[in-house]
Amino acid sequence: RGDAVRTVLRHLGGDPAASLAVGDSEADRPSVAVAGRAVAVANAAPAVRAAAEWVAPAQWEAGVAAAIRRFM
């Protein structure tokens, strides 16, 4: 997933430092590592929460929306 984020950003001319990734599972760790803003939802795996700069509310509590409001 990290490679996919890099590819999309390259294609769009985006800066990884200006990107936001929100994750909950181990599979999201590469995306969270690439993004300039790394967010885990409260119900995320411990490793994802540890890699995040901020922990949003759980996904069922609109955690992704909270991350977008906070960082975008």
Coordinates of N, CA and C in Angstrom, one line a residue:
R1 N 0.8 -1.2 0.0 CA 0.0 0.0 0.0 C 0.8 1.3 0.0
G2 N 2.0 1.2 0.6 CA 2.9 2.4 0.6 C 3.3 2.7 -0.8
D3 N 3.7 1.6 -1.6 CA 4.1 1.9 -3.0 C 2.9 2.4 -3.8
A4 N 1.7 2.0 -3.5 CA 0.5 2.5 -4.2 C 0.3 4.0 -3.9
V5 N 0.5 4.4 -2.7 CA 0.3 5.8 -2.3 C 1.4 6.6 -3.0
R6 N 2.7 6.1 -3.0 CA 3.7 6.8 -3.7 C 3.4 7.0 -5.2
T7 N 2.9 5.9 -5.8 CA 2.6 5.9 -7.2 C 1.5 6.9 -7.5
V8 N 0.4 6.9 -6.8 CA -0.7 7.9 -7.0 C -0.2 9.3 -6.8
L9 N 0.6 9.5 -5.7 CA 1.1 10.9 -5.5 C 2.0 11.3 -6.6
R10 N 2.8 10.5 -7.1 CA 3.7 10.8 -8.2 C 2.9 11.2 -9.4
H11 N 1.9 10.3 -9.7 CA 1.0 10.6 -10.9 C 0.2 11.9 -10.8
L12 N -0.2 12.2 -9.6 CA -1.0 13.5 -9.4 C -0.1 14.7 -9.1
G13 N 1.2 14.4 -9.0 CA 2.1 15.5 -8.7 C 2.0 16.0 -7.2
G14 N 1.6 15.1 -6.4 CA 1.4 15.4 -5.0 C 2.7 15.2 -4.1
D15 N 2.7 15.9 -3.1 CA 3.9 15.8 -2.2 C 3.5 14.9 -1.0
P16 N 4.3 13.8 -0.8 CA 4.0 12.9 0.3 C 3.9 13.7 1.7
A17 N 4.7 14.7 1.9 CA 4.6 15.5 3.1 C 3.3 16.2 3.3
A18 N 2.5 16.4 2.2 CA 1.2 17.0 2.3 C 0.1 16.0 2.3
S19 N 0.4 14.8 2.4 CA -0.7 13.7 2.3 C -1.1 13.2 3.7
L20 N -2.3 12.6 3.7 CA -2.9 12.1 4.9 C -3.2 10.7 4.7
A21 N -2.8 9.8 5.6 CA -3.2 8.4 5.6 C -3.8 8.1 6.9
V22 N -4.9 7.3 6.9 CA -5.7 6.9 8.0 C -5.7 5.4 8.0
G23 N -5.3 4.7 9.0 CA -5.3 3.3 9.0 C -5.8 2.6 10.3
D24 N -6.1 1.3 10.1 CA -6.5 0.5 11.3 C -5.8 -0.8 11.3
S25 N -5.4 -1.4 10.2 CA -4.8 -2.7 10.2 C -3.3 -2.7 9.9
E26 N -2.7 -3.8 10.2 CA -1.3 -4.0 9.9 C -1.0 -3.7 8.4
A27 N -1.9 -4.0 7.5 CA -1.7 -3.8 6.1 C -1.6 -2.3 5.8
D28 N -2.1 -1.4 6.7 CA -2.1 0.0 6.5 C -0.8 0.7 6.9
R29 N 0.1 -0.1 7.6 CA 1.3 0.5 8.1 C 2.2 1.2 7.0
P30 N 2.3 0.5 5.9 CA 3.1 1.2 4.8 C 2.6 2.5 4.4
S31 N 1.3 2.6 4.2 CA 0.6 3.9 3.8 C 0.8 4.9 4.9
V32 N 0.7 4.5 6.1 CA 0.9 5.5 7.2 C 2.3 6.0 7.3
A33 N 3.3 5.1 6.9 CA 4.7 5.4 7.0 C 5.0 6.4 5.8
V34 N 4.3 6.4 4.7 CA 4.6 7.2 3.6 C 4.0 8.6 3.7
A35 N 2.9 8.7 4.3 CA 2.1 10.0 4.4 C 2.8 11.0 5.3
G36 N 2.6 12.2 5.0 CA 3.2 13.3 5.9 C 2.4 13.4 7.2
R37 N 1.1 13.0 7.1 CA 0.3 13.0 8.3 C -0.2 11.6 8.5
A38 N 0.1 11.0 9.6 CA -0.2 9.6 9.9 C -1.2 9.5 11.0
V39 N -2.4 8.9 10.7 CA -3.4 8.8 11.7 C -3.9 7.4 11.8
A40 N -4.1 6.9 13.0 CA -4.7 5.6 13.3 C -6.0 5.9 13.9
V41 N -7.0 5.0 13.7 CA -8.3 5.1 14.4 C -8.1 4.4 15.7
A42 N -8.9 4.7 16.7 CA -8.8 4.1 18.0 C -8.8 2.6 18.0
N43 N -9.5 2.0 17.1 CA -9.6 0.6 17.1 C -8.5 -0.1 16.3
A44 N -7.5 0.7 15.9 CA -6.4 0.2 15.1 C -5.5 -0.8 15.8
A45 N -4.8 -1.6 15.0 CA -3.8 -2.5 15.6 C -2.8 -1.7 16.4
P46 N -2.2 -2.2 17.5 CA -1.2 -1.5 18.3 C -0.1 -0.9 17.5
A47 N 0.5 -1.7 16.5 CA 1.6 -1.2 15.7 C 1.2 0.0 14.8
V48 N 0.0 0.1 14.4 CA -0.5 1.2 13.6 C -0.7 2.4 14.5
R49 N -1.2 2.2 15.7 CA -1.4 3.3 16.6 C 0.0 3.9 17.0
A50 N 1.0 3.0 17.2 CA 2.3 3.4 17.5 C 3.0 4.3 16.4
A51 N 2.7 3.9 15.2 CA 3.3 4.6 14.0 C 2.6 6.0 13.7
A52 N 1.4 6.2 14.3 CA 0.6 7.4 14.0 C 1.0 8.6 14.8
E53 N 0.9 9.7 14.2 CA 1.1 11.0 15.0 C -0.1 11.4 15.8
W54 N -1.2 10.8 15.4 CA -2.5 11.2 16.2 C -3.4 10.0 16.1
V55 N -4.1 9.7 17.1 CA -5.1 8.6 17.1 C -6.5 9.3 17.2
A56 N -7.2 9.0 16.1 CA -8.6 9.5 15.9 C -9.6 8.6 16.7
P57 N -10.8 9.1 16.8 CA -11.8 8.2 17.3 C -12.0 6.9 16.5
A58 N -12.6 5.9 17.0 CA -12.8 4.6 16.3 C -13.5 4.9 15.0
Q59 N -13.3 4.0 14.0 CA -14.0 4.2 12.7 C -15.5 4.3 12.8
W60 N -16.1 3.6 13.7 CA -17.6 3.6 13.9 C -18.0 4.9 14.6
E61 N -17.0 5.7 15.0 CA -17.3 7.0 15.7 C -16.8 8.1 14.8
A62 N -16.8 7.9 13.5 CA -16.4 8.9 12.4 C -15.0 9.3 12.6
G63 N -14.1 8.3 12.9 CA -12.7 8.6 13.1 C -12.0 9.2 11.8
V64 N -12.4 8.7 10.7 CA -11.8 9.2 9.4 C -12.2 10.7 9.2
A65 N -13.5 11.0 9.4 CA -14.0 12.3 9.3 C -13.3 13.3 10.3
A66 N -13.0 12.8 11.5 CA -12.3 13.6 12.5 C -10.9 13.9 12.0
A67 N -10.2 12.9 11.4 CA -8.9 13.1 10.9 C -8.9 14.1 9.7
I68 N -9.8 14.0 8.9 CA -9.9 15.0 7.7 C -10.2 16.4 8.3
R69 N -11.1 16.5 9.2 CA -11.3 17.8 9.8 C -10.1 18.4 10.5
R70 N -9.3 17.6 11.2 CA -8.2 18.0 11.9 C -7.0 18.4 11.0
F71 N -6.8 17.7 10.0 CA -5.5 17.9 9.2 C -5.7 18.5 7.8
M72 N -6.9 18.4 7.3 CA -7.1 18.9 5.9 C -7.8 20.3 6.0

